[in-house]
Amino acid sequence: VVLRGEYFYAAEGAGGMRVYDVASFAKEGVSQRIIRAPFSPLGHDTHVPSRNATCVALPTNQPIAPERNKGELMRVTNQEQPFHPIYNYAFVTDAEEGLIVTDVNTLADGEPRNNFLERAVTWNEGGILRGARHVTVAGHFLYVAADAGLVVVDVNGPLKPRRAAVVPLKGARASALQFRYLFVTDDEGLKVVDATIPAKARLVEGAKVPLADARRLYVARTYAYVAGGREGLVIVDVEKPEAPRVHLKFDDGGRLNDARDVIVGTTNASAIAYVADGANGLKVLQLTSPEIQPKFYGFSPAPRPELIASYRTGKPALSLSKGLDRDRAVDETGGQIAV
């Protein structure tokens, strides 16, 4: 799932990919908190059908409008680059169909009567993306977890994807990129891929942490936070990316035992981990504070998680949307996002 601006993108398995209007979420006087169409389905259809949509990702979750950043005069005045073409699209993985690319610019043009989404391209060259289940976007490269392993796809031309590299892995599940390294979970645990040159991505020999049921993950500064299924939240020290080691495992006395996804962010000056704990719902963990970590100052204080809130969802909590990257201005391949 991805939240950007007024819209919420969700990969819904056999239901394909759908975008929901959340502009009036929890707003007083609105009867529907999350809706499919703000006025009438006759003038709004943001559903992209597919056989088994597993993940959806956007190049940025900042509310951007690429069509407005056109014209030489405006770019000279503001000293801005034009947006790279990838910023027009959402990228969807489908376990049977591979990669689906759809233009989502219509949701940013201020015109509510033309919100119709459709596929721009479907790509699965030679079946390389069979079993695709997760995608990470980094500049104009996609890192797709599939049956073949970690597949690097170059989308410098978004409508003409091409295979750049394949890193063999056993049951690749998810990935997260930070600088030169891609941290990947698979059937054997957490592994590290050197992605300095994406087209020559390679597994770092010996850089792995065995885990019984590693799912999705989030990397923040010198720690990787892994949703470890029945092991709870596994925090891995990655200050030395080629020599990761377990910092601690937190399962709240056995009550956090179905961790599927984790997102880390700063809320009211505190570092917080939000965990989708499957059958147990949403768990909120405070990672640092003066009470639990007297030395919590500095660039990357050691996290000491404690449960501060939980919410039992009606069905298993599977995925979480990332918070806003407030100060992110340039992507991994040099494309401008914002000023």
mmCIF file of C-alpha atoms in Angstrom:
data_model
loop_
_atom_site.group_PDB
_atom_site.id
_atom_site.type_symbol
_atom_site.label_atom_id
_atom_site.label_comp_id
_atom_site.label_asym_id
_atom_site.label_seq_id
_atom_site.Cartn_x
_atom_site.Cartn_y
_atom_site.Cartn_z
ATOM 1 C CA VAL A 1 0.000 0.000 0.000
ATOM 2 C CA VAL A 2 1.121 3.569 -0.722
ATOM 3 C CA LEU A 3 -0.345 6.864 0.462
ATOM 4 C CA ARG A 4 0.359 9.947 -1.667
ATOM 5 C CA GLY A 5 -1.517 13.195 -1.281
ATOM 6 C CA GLU A 6 -5.273 12.583 -1.399
ATOM 7 C CA TYR A 7 -4.974 9.055 -2.773
ATOM 8 C CA PHE A 8 -4.231 5.626 -1.349
ATOM 9 C CA TYR A 9 -2.873 2.920 -3.688
ATOM 10 C CA ALA A 10 -3.462 -0.748 -2.846
ATOM 11 C CA ALA A 11 -2.478 -4.035 -4.489
ATOM 12 C CA GLU A 12 -5.460 -6.324 -3.877
ATOM 13 C CA GLY A 13 -4.464 -9.710 -5.233
ATOM 14 C CA ALA A 14 -7.132 -11.026 -7.604
ATOM 15 C CA GLY A 15 -8.779 -7.605 -7.316
ATOM 16 C CA GLY A 16 -5.874 -5.940 -9.137
ATOM 17 C CA MET A 17 -4.654 -2.491 -8.137
ATOM 18 C CA ARG A 18 -7.090 0.141 -6.901
ATOM 19 C CA VAL A 19 -6.677 3.762 -5.857
ATOM 20 C CA TYR A 20 -8.926 5.097 -3.099
ATOM 21 C CA ASP A 21 -9.838 8.708 -2.390
ATOM 22 C CA VAL A 22 -8.837 9.528 1.193
ATOM 23 C CA ALA A 23 -9.035 13.331 0.973
ATOM 24 C CA SER A 24 -11.835 13.423 3.535
ATOM 25 C CA PHE A 25 -10.529 10.718 5.815
ATOM 26 C CA ALA A 26 -12.025 11.286 9.270
ATOM 27 C CA LYS A 27 -13.342 14.683 8.183
ATOM 28 C CA GLU A 28 -16.402 15.830 10.092
ATOM 29 C CA GLY A 29 -19.628 15.614 8.091
ATOM 30 C CA VAL A 30 -18.452 13.023 5.545
ATOM 31 C CA SER A 31 -20.252 9.700 5.801
ATOM 32 C CA GLN A 32 -17.642 7.602 3.992
ATOM 33 C CA ARG A 33 -14.117 7.844 5.320
ATOM 34 C CA ILE A 34 -12.400 5.950 2.469
ATOM 35 C CA ILE A 35 -14.192 6.009 -0.884
ATOM 36 C CA ARG A 36 -13.674 4.707 -4.405
ATOM 37 C CA ALA A 37 -15.124 7.741 -6.201
ATOM 38 C CA PRO A 38 -15.621 11.273 -4.821
ATOM 39 C CA PHE A 39 -18.666 11.996 -6.996
ATOM 40 C CA SER A 40 -19.855 9.165 -9.235
ATOM 41 C CA PRO A 41 -18.214 5.992 -10.597
ATOM 42 C CA LEU A 42 -19.366 7.199 -14.026
ATOM 43 C CA GLY A 43 -16.712 9.903 -13.872
ATOM 44 C CA HIS A 44 -14.062 8.069 -11.878
ATOM 45 C CA ASP A 45 -12.500 4.607 -12.272
ATOM 46 C CA THR A 46 -9.121 4.092 -10.636
ATOM 47 C CA HIS A 47 -9.199 0.301 -10.767
ATOM 48 C CA VAL A 48 -6.537 -1.529 -12.818
ATOM 49 C CA PRO A 49 -7.606 -5.198 -13.060
ATOM 50 C CA SER A 50 -4.969 -7.938 -12.994
ATOM 51 C CA ARG A 51 -4.752 -11.611 -12.063
ATOM 52 C CA ASN A 52 -2.825 -11.383 -8.783
ATOM 53 C CA ALA A 53 -1.520 -7.923 -7.832
ATOM 54 C CA THR A 54 1.018 -8.289 -5.035
ATOM 55 C CA CYS A 55 2.643 -4.869 -4.577
ATOM 56 C CA VAL A 56 2.356 -1.272 -5.789
ATOM 57 C CA ALA A 57 5.062 1.383 -5.589
ATOM 58 C CA LEU A 58 5.505 5.013 -6.647
ATOM 59 C CA PRO A 59 8.804 6.791 -7.333
ATOM 60 C CA THR A 60 7.959 9.225 -4.519
ATOM 61 C CA ASN A 61 5.182 9.632 -1.979
ATOM 62 C CA GLN A 62 5.436 13.413 -2.109
ATOM 63 C CA PRO A 63 2.366 15.005 -3.740
ATOM 64 C CA ILE A 64 3.862 15.964 -7.087
ATOM 65 C CA ALA A 65 2.409 17.192 -10.401
ATOM 66 C CA PRO A 66 4.927 16.421 -13.195
ATOM 67 C CA GLU A 67 2.803 18.160 -15.845
ATOM 68 C CA ARG A 68 3.235 21.504 -14.104
ATOM 69 C CA ASN A 69 7.014 21.344 -14.280
ATOM 70 C CA LYS A 70 7.194 22.069 -17.983
ATOM 71 C CA GLY A 71 8.386 25.045 -19.965
ATOM 72 C CA GLU A 72 11.900 26.429 -20.136
ATOM 73 C CA LEU A 73 10.952 29.771 -18.580
ATOM 74 C CA MET A 74 9.633 28.170 -15.386
ATOM 75 C CA ARG A 75 12.669 25.940 -15.038
ATOM 76 C CA VAL A 76 15.060 28.868 -15.549
ATOM 77 C CA THR A 77 13.198 30.975 -12.997
ATOM 78 C CA ASN A 78 13.071 28.222 -10.378
ATOM 79 C CA GLN A 79 16.332 26.518 -11.411
ATOM 80 C CA GLU A 80 14.514 23.186 -11.572
ATOM 81 C CA GLN A 81 15.064 20.086 -13.651
ATOM 82 C CA PRO A 82 12.099 18.600 -15.494
ATOM 83 C CA PHE A 83 10.673 15.513 -13.821
ATOM 84 C CA HIS A 84 11.988 12.217 -15.118
ATOM 85 C CA PRO A 85 9.239 10.307 -17.000
ATOM 86 C CA ILE A 86 9.037 7.647 -14.249
ATOM 87 C CA TYR A 87 7.239 10.192 -12.053
ATOM 88 C CA ASN A 88 4.167 9.874 -14.249
ATOM 89 C CA TYR A 89 3.639 6.240 -13.286
ATOM 90 C CA ALA A 90 2.761 3.711 -10.621
ATOM 91 C CA PHE A 91 4.487 0.321 -10.794
ATOM 92 C CA VAL A 92 2.525 -2.795 -9.886
ATOM 93 C CA THR A 93 3.852 -6.332 -9.500
ATOM 94 C CA ASP A 94 1.582 -9.237 -10.330
ATOM 95 C CA ALA A 95 2.571 -12.804 -9.456
ATOM 96 C CA GLU A 96 1.235 -14.077 -12.778
ATOM 97 C CA GLU A 97 1.561 -11.130 -15.156
ATOM 98 C CA GLY A 98 4.841 -9.557 -14.014
ATOM 99 C CA LEU A 99 5.176 -5.774 -14.066
ATOM 100 C CA ILE A 100 2.241 -3.472 -14.811
ATOM 101 C CA VAL A 101 2.885 0.228 -15.432
ATOM 102 C CA THR A 102 0.035 2.736 -15.218
ATOM 103 C CA ASP A 103 -0.011 6.511 -15.726
ATOM 104 C CA VAL A 104 -1.409 8.207 -12.607
ATOM 105 C CA ASN A 105 -0.914 11.843 -13.619
ATOM 106 C CA THR A 106 -4.640 12.334 -13.998
ATOM 107 C CA LEU A 107 -4.927 12.225 -10.206
ATOM 108 C CA ALA A 108 -2.734 15.334 -9.920
ATOM 109 C CA ASP A 109 -4.209 17.621 -12.570
ATOM 110 C CA GLY A 110 -7.001 19.132 -10.463
ATOM 111 C CA GLU A 111 -9.711 17.853 -12.812
ATOM 112 C CA PRO A 112 -12.001 15.331 -11.038
ATOM 113 C CA ARG A 113 -13.865 14.243 -14.178
ATOM 114 C CA ASN A 114 -11.027 12.454 -15.953
ATOM 115 C CA ASN A 115 -9.821 10.090 -13.228
ATOM 116 C CA PHE A 116 -9.611 6.919 -15.278
ATOM 117 C CA LEU A 117 -6.603 4.613 -14.944
ATOM 118 C CA GLU A 118 -5.521 1.925 -17.354
ATOM 119 C CA ARG A 119 -2.409 -0.067 -18.122
ATOM 120 C CA ALA A 120 0.298 1.693 -20.052
ATOM 121 C CA VAL A 121 2.386 -1.466 -20.417
ATOM 122 C CA THR A 122 2.674 -5.027 -19.089
ATOM 123 C CA TRP A 123 6.168 -6.549 -19.004
ATOM 124 C CA ASN A 124 7.434 -10.016 -18.125
ATOM 125 C CA GLU A 125 10.197 -10.824 -20.586
ATOM 126 C CA GLY A 126 10.801 -14.560 -20.715
ATOM 127 C CA GLY A 127 8.721 -15.023 -17.554
ATOM 128 C CA ILE A 128 11.543 -13.492 -15.482
ATOM 129 C CA LEU A 129 9.019 -11.884 -13.087
ATOM 130 C CA ARG A 130 7.012 -15.040 -12.433
ATOM 131 C CA GLY A 131 5.967 -14.998 -8.781
ATOM 132 C CA ALA A 132 6.706 -11.252 -8.412
ATOM 133 C CA ARG A 133 5.689 -10.188 -4.918
ATOM 134 C CA HIS A 134 7.453 -6.945 -4.014
ATOM 135 C CA VAL A 135 8.970 -3.948 -5.790
ATOM 136 C CA THR A 136 11.304 -1.204 -4.592
ATOM 137 C CA VAL A 137 11.699 1.911 -6.750
ATOM 138 C CA ALA A 138 15.083 3.658 -6.657
ATOM 139 C CA GLY A 139 15.562 6.304 -9.308
ATOM 140 C CA HIS A 140 14.891 4.710 -12.672
ATOM 141 C CA PHE A 141 15.590 1.188 -11.413
ATOM 142 C CA LEU A 142 13.112 -1.283 -9.947
ATOM 143 C CA TYR A 143 14.154 -4.094 -7.634
ATOM 144 C CA VAL A 144 11.590 -6.881 -7.896
ATOM 145 C CA ALA A 145 11.438 -9.909 -5.582
ATOM 146 C CA ALA A 146 10.343 -12.861 -7.731
ATOM 147 C CA ASP A 147 10.840 -16.613 -8.085
ATOM 148 C CA ALA A 148 14.061 -16.004 -10.030
ATOM 149 C CA GLY A 149 15.476 -13.968 -7.147
ATOM 150 C CA LEU A 150 16.004 -10.222 -7.068
ATOM 151 C CA VAL A 151 15.348 -8.889 -10.575
ATOM 152 C CA VAL A 152 16.708 -5.433 -11.426
ATOM 153 C CA VAL A 153 14.581 -3.697 -14.065
ATOM 154 C CA ASP A 154 15.703 -0.505 -15.803
ATOM 155 C CA VAL A 155 12.734 1.816 -16.409
ATOM 156 C CA ASN A 156 14.679 4.801 -17.711
ATOM 157 C CA GLY A 157 12.139 4.477 -20.515
ATOM 158 C CA PRO A 158 9.088 3.615 -18.376
ATOM 159 C CA LEU A 159 7.134 2.170 -21.292
ATOM 160 C CA LYS A 160 10.083 0.052 -22.393
ATOM 161 C CA PRO A 161 11.341 -1.781 -19.299
ATOM 162 C CA ARG A 162 14.407 -3.934 -19.697
ATOM 163 C CA ARG A 163 16.138 -6.490 -17.536
ATOM 164 C CA ALA A 164 19.360 -5.083 -16.073
ATOM 165 C CA ALA A 165 20.445 -7.865 -13.696
ATOM 166 C CA VAL A 166 19.257 -10.863 -11.696
ATOM 167 C CA VAL A 167 20.596 -11.774 -8.257
ATOM 168 C CA PRO A 168 19.665 -15.412 -7.517
ATOM 169 C CA LEU A 169 17.984 -15.826 -4.135
ATOM 170 C CA LYS A 170 15.934 -18.568 -2.545
ATOM 171 C CA GLY A 171 12.391 -17.251 -2.164
ATOM 172 C CA ALA A 172 13.109 -13.504 -2.335
ATOM 173 C CA ARG A 173 10.412 -11.664 -0.372
ATOM 174 C CA ALA A 174 11.114 -7.923 -0.063
ATOM 175 C CA SER A 175 13.865 -5.331 -0.242
ATOM 176 C CA ALA A 176 14.884 -1.892 0.989
ATOM 177 C CA LEU A 177 17.630 0.321 -0.456
ATOM 178 C CA GLN A 178 19.950 2.649 1.412
ATOM 179 C CA PHE A 179 22.770 4.305 -0.496
ATOM 180 C CA ARG A 180 24.898 1.584 -2.140
ATOM 181 C CA TYR A 181 23.267 -1.412 -0.523
ATOM 182 C CA LEU A 182 20.019 -3.259 -0.965
ATOM 183 C CA PHE A 183 18.829 -5.249 2.029
ATOM 184 C CA VAL A 184 16.748 -8.252 0.978
ATOM 185 C CA THR A 185 14.724 -10.853 2.839
ATOM 186 C CA ASP A 186 14.302 -14.377 1.527
ATOM 187 C CA ASP A 187 13.554 -17.876 2.815
ATOM 188 C CA GLU A 188 16.888 -17.942 4.638
ATOM 189 C CA GLY A 189 16.747 -14.542 6.342
ATOM 190 C CA LEU A 190 18.255 -11.113 5.650
ATOM 191 C CA LYS A 191 20.900 -10.708 2.938
ATOM 192 C CA VAL A 192 22.806 -7.774 1.483
ATOM 193 C CA VAL A 193 23.172 -6.884 -2.190
ATOM 194 C CA ASP A 194 25.764 -4.408 -3.438
ATOM 195 C CA ALA A 195 23.754 -2.193 -5.818
ATOM 196 C CA THR A 196 26.419 0.467 -6.370
ATOM 197 C CA ILE A 197 26.044 -0.234 -10.087
ATOM 198 C CA PRO A 198 22.467 -1.548 -10.445
ATOM 199 C CA ALA A 199 23.229 -3.376 -13.692
ATOM 200 C CA LYS A 200 25.986 -5.261 -11.854
ATOM 201 C CA ALA A 201 24.136 -5.895 -8.606
ATOM 202 C CA ARG A 202 25.700 -8.744 -6.656
ATOM 203 C CA LEU A 203 25.144 -10.627 -3.434
ATOM 204 C CA VAL A 204 27.675 -9.678 -0.764
ATOM 205 C CA GLU A 205 29.288 -12.940 0.263
ATOM 206 C CA GLY A 206 28.850 -13.716 3.956
ATOM 207 C CA ALA A 207 26.611 -10.701 4.592
ATOM 208 C CA LYS A 208 23.513 -12.392 5.953
ATOM 209 C CA VAL A 209 21.488 -12.831 9.112
ATOM 210 C CA PRO A 210 19.662 -16.185 9.378
ATOM 211 C CA LEU A 211 15.994 -15.669 10.224
ATOM 212 C CA ALA A 212 13.213 -18.235 10.259
ATOM 213 C CA ASP A 213 10.447 -16.126 8.724
ATOM 214 C CA ALA A 214 11.705 -12.741 7.511
ATOM 215 C CA ARG A 215 9.046 -10.669 5.737
ATOM 216 C CA ARG A 216 9.159 -6.992 4.785
ATOM 217 C CA LEU A 217 11.695 -4.572 6.180
ATOM 218 C CA TYR A 218 12.624 -0.931 6.651
ATOM 219 C CA VAL A 219 16.113 0.559 6.855
ATOM 220 C CA ALA A 220 16.708 3.722 8.887
ATOM 221 C CA ARG A 221 20.248 5.023 9.268
ATOM 222 C CA THR A 222 22.337 2.259 10.874
ATOM 223 C CA TYR A 223 19.553 -0.216 11.606
ATOM 224 C CA ALA A 224 17.388 -2.511 9.515
ATOM 225 C CA TYR A 225 13.989 -3.332 10.998
ATOM 226 C CA VAL A 226 12.716 -6.715 9.827
ATOM 227 C CA ALA A 227 9.171 -7.984 10.263
ATOM 228 C CA GLY A 228 10.156 -11.446 11.422
ATOM 229 C CA GLY A 229 6.837 -13.273 11.485
ATOM 230 C CA ARG A 230 6.653 -15.364 14.650
ATOM 231 C CA GLU A 231 9.969 -13.893 15.872
ATOM 232 C CA GLY A 232 8.397 -10.443 16.093
ATOM 233 C CA LEU A 233 10.440 -7.371 15.165
ATOM 234 C CA VAL A 234 14.095 -8.126 14.458
ATOM 235 C CA ILE A 235 16.411 -5.114 14.604
ATOM 236 C CA VAL A 236 19.674 -5.604 12.720
ATOM 237 C CA ASP A 237 22.748 -3.404 13.071
ATOM 238 C CA VAL A 238 23.840 -2.476 9.531
ATOM 239 C CA GLU A 239 26.353 0.248 10.361
ATOM 240 C CA LYS A 240 28.777 -2.026 8.525
ATOM 241 C CA PRO A 241 26.492 -3.148 5.673
ATOM 242 C CA GLU A 242 28.733 -6.021 4.631
ATOM 243 C CA ALA A 243 28.749 -7.426 8.176
ATOM 244 C CA PRO A 244 25.170 -7.153 9.538
ATOM 245 C CA ARG A 245 24.399 -8.492 12.995
ATOM 246 C CA VAL A 246 21.291 -8.823 15.146
ATOM 247 C CA HIS A 247 20.927 -5.956 17.591
ATOM 248 C CA LEU A 248 17.854 -7.407 19.314
ATOM 249 C CA LYS A 249 14.575 -9.219 18.763
ATOM 250 C CA PHE A 250 11.360 -7.834 20.244
ATOM 251 C CA ASP A 251 8.194 -9.924 20.529
ATOM 252 C CA ASP A 252 6.472 -8.222 23.484
ATOM 253 C CA GLY A 253 6.536 -11.343 25.595
ATOM 254 C CA GLY A 254 5.340 -13.533 22.738
ATOM 255 C CA ARG A 255 2.372 -11.310 21.880
ATOM 256 C CA LEU A 256 3.978 -9.815 18.749
ATOM 257 C CA ASN A 257 4.179 -13.061 16.803
ATOM 258 C CA ASP A 258 2.888 -12.529 13.253
ATOM 259 C CA ALA A 259 4.891 -9.544 12.008
ATOM 260 C CA ARG A 260 4.296 -8.951 8.284
ATOM 261 C CA ASP A 261 5.492 -5.383 7.663
ATOM 262 C CA VAL A 262 7.205 -2.532 9.507
ATOM 263 C CA ILE A 263 7.606 1.195 8.890
ATOM 264 C CA VAL A 264 9.821 3.490 10.971
ATOM 265 C CA GLY A 265 9.268 7.215 11.254
ATOM 266 C CA THR A 266 9.582 10.231 13.493
ATOM 267 C CA THR A 267 6.418 11.254 15.304
ATOM 268 C CA ASN A 268 6.535 14.225 17.684
ATOM 269 C CA ALA A 269 10.343 13.992 17.844
ATOM 270 C CA SER A 270 10.259 10.304 18.828
ATOM 271 C CA ALA A 271 11.414 7.399 16.687
ATOM 272 C CA ILE A 272 8.449 5.050 16.244
ATOM 273 C CA ALA A 273 8.106 1.648 14.598
ATOM 274 C CA TYR A 274 4.684 0.736 13.242
ATOM 275 C CA VAL A 275 4.258 -3.017 12.840
ATOM 276 C CA ALA A 276 1.569 -4.832 10.865
ATOM 277 C CA ASP A 277 1.329 -7.844 13.161
ATOM 278 C CA GLY A 278 -0.943 -10.032 11.046
ATOM 279 C CA ALA A 279 -3.695 -11.618 13.117
ATOM 280 C CA ASN A 280 -2.823 -9.331 16.054
ATOM 281 C CA GLY A 281 -3.452 -6.076 14.179
ATOM 282 C CA LEU A 282 -1.361 -2.894 14.359
ATOM 283 C CA LYS A 283 1.368 -2.469 16.963
ATOM 284 C CA VAL A 284 3.113 0.833 17.748
ATOM 285 C CA LEU A 285 6.571 0.675 19.304
ATOM 286 C CA GLN A 286 8.513 3.612 20.701
ATOM 287 C CA LEU A 287 12.174 3.088 19.848
ATOM 288 C CA THR A 288 13.879 5.888 21.752
ATOM 289 C CA SER A 289 13.016 8.250 24.588
ATOM 290 C CA PRO A 290 14.772 9.811 27.592
ATOM 291 C CA GLU A 291 13.133 7.220 29.848
ATOM 292 C CA ILE A 292 14.044 4.041 27.974
ATOM 293 C CA GLN A 293 17.285 5.262 26.371
ATOM 294 C CA PRO A 294 19.139 7.988 28.329
ATOM 295 C CA LYS A 295 21.676 8.265 25.491
ATOM 296 C CA PHE A 296 19.053 8.723 22.801
ATOM 297 C CA TYR A 297 20.744 11.785 21.320
ATOM 298 C CA GLY A 298 22.914 11.688 18.221
ATOM 299 C CA PHE A 299 22.657 10.477 14.638
ATOM 300 C CA SER A 300 21.569 6.898 15.283
ATOM 301 C CA PRO A 301 20.914 5.996 18.931
ATOM 302 C CA ALA A 302 20.475 2.314 19.711
ATOM 303 C CA PRO A 303 16.741 1.474 19.608
ATOM 304 C CA ARG A 304 15.144 -0.008 22.716
ATOM 305 C CA PRO A 305 11.575 -0.772 21.656
ATOM 306 C CA GLU A 306 8.613 -0.771 23.973
ATOM 307 C CA LEU A 307 4.949 -1.234 23.069
ATOM 308 C CA ILE A 308 2.971 1.976 23.531
ATOM 309 C CA ALA A 309 -0.220 1.257 21.551
ATOM 310 C CA SER A 310 -2.046 -1.432 19.609
ATOM 311 C CA TYR A 311 -5.171 -1.729 17.492
ATOM 312 C CA ARG A 312 -6.797 -5.041 16.672
ATOM 313 C CA THR A 313 -7.917 -4.926 13.052
ATOM 314 C CA GLY A 314 -10.975 -6.771 11.752
ATOM 315 C CA LYS A 315 -8.787 -8.846 9.449
ATOM 316 C CA PRO A 316 -5.028 -9.578 9.517
ATOM 317 C CA ALA A 317 -2.831 -6.487 9.194
ATOM 318 C CA LEU A 318 -0.565 -7.151 6.205
ATOM 319 C CA SER A 319 0.990 -3.920 4.987
ATOM 320 C CA LEU A 320 1.699 -0.313 5.941
ATOM 321 C CA SER A 321 2.246 2.864 3.936
ATOM 322 C CA LYS A 322 5.436 4.816 4.403
ATOM 323 C CA GLY A 323 5.446 8.267 5.979
ATOM 324 C CA LEU A 324 6.346 11.391 4.046
ATOM 325 C CA ASP A 325 9.988 11.901 3.068
ATOM 326 C CA ARG A 326 9.992 15.590 3.923
ATOM 327 C CA ASP A 327 13.491 16.594 2.852
ATOM 328 C CA ARG A 328 14.061 14.239 -0.073
ATOM 329 C CA ALA A 329 14.837 16.304 -3.167
ATOM 330 C CA VAL A 330 16.763 13.994 -5.524
ATOM 331 C CA ASP A 331 16.328 10.298 -6.280
ATOM 332 C CA GLU A 332 18.993 7.576 -6.483
ATOM 333 C CA THR A 333 19.796 8.234 -10.144
ATOM 334 C CA GLY A 334 19.864 12.030 -9.928
ATOM 335 C CA GLY A 335 16.284 12.863 -10.884
ATOM 336 C CA GLN A 336 14.833 15.914 -9.168
ATOM 337 C CA ILE A 337 11.746 15.332 -7.009
ATOM 338 C CA ALA A 338 11.247 18.691 -5.304
ATOM 339 C CA VAL A 339 12.939 21.937 -4.347
#
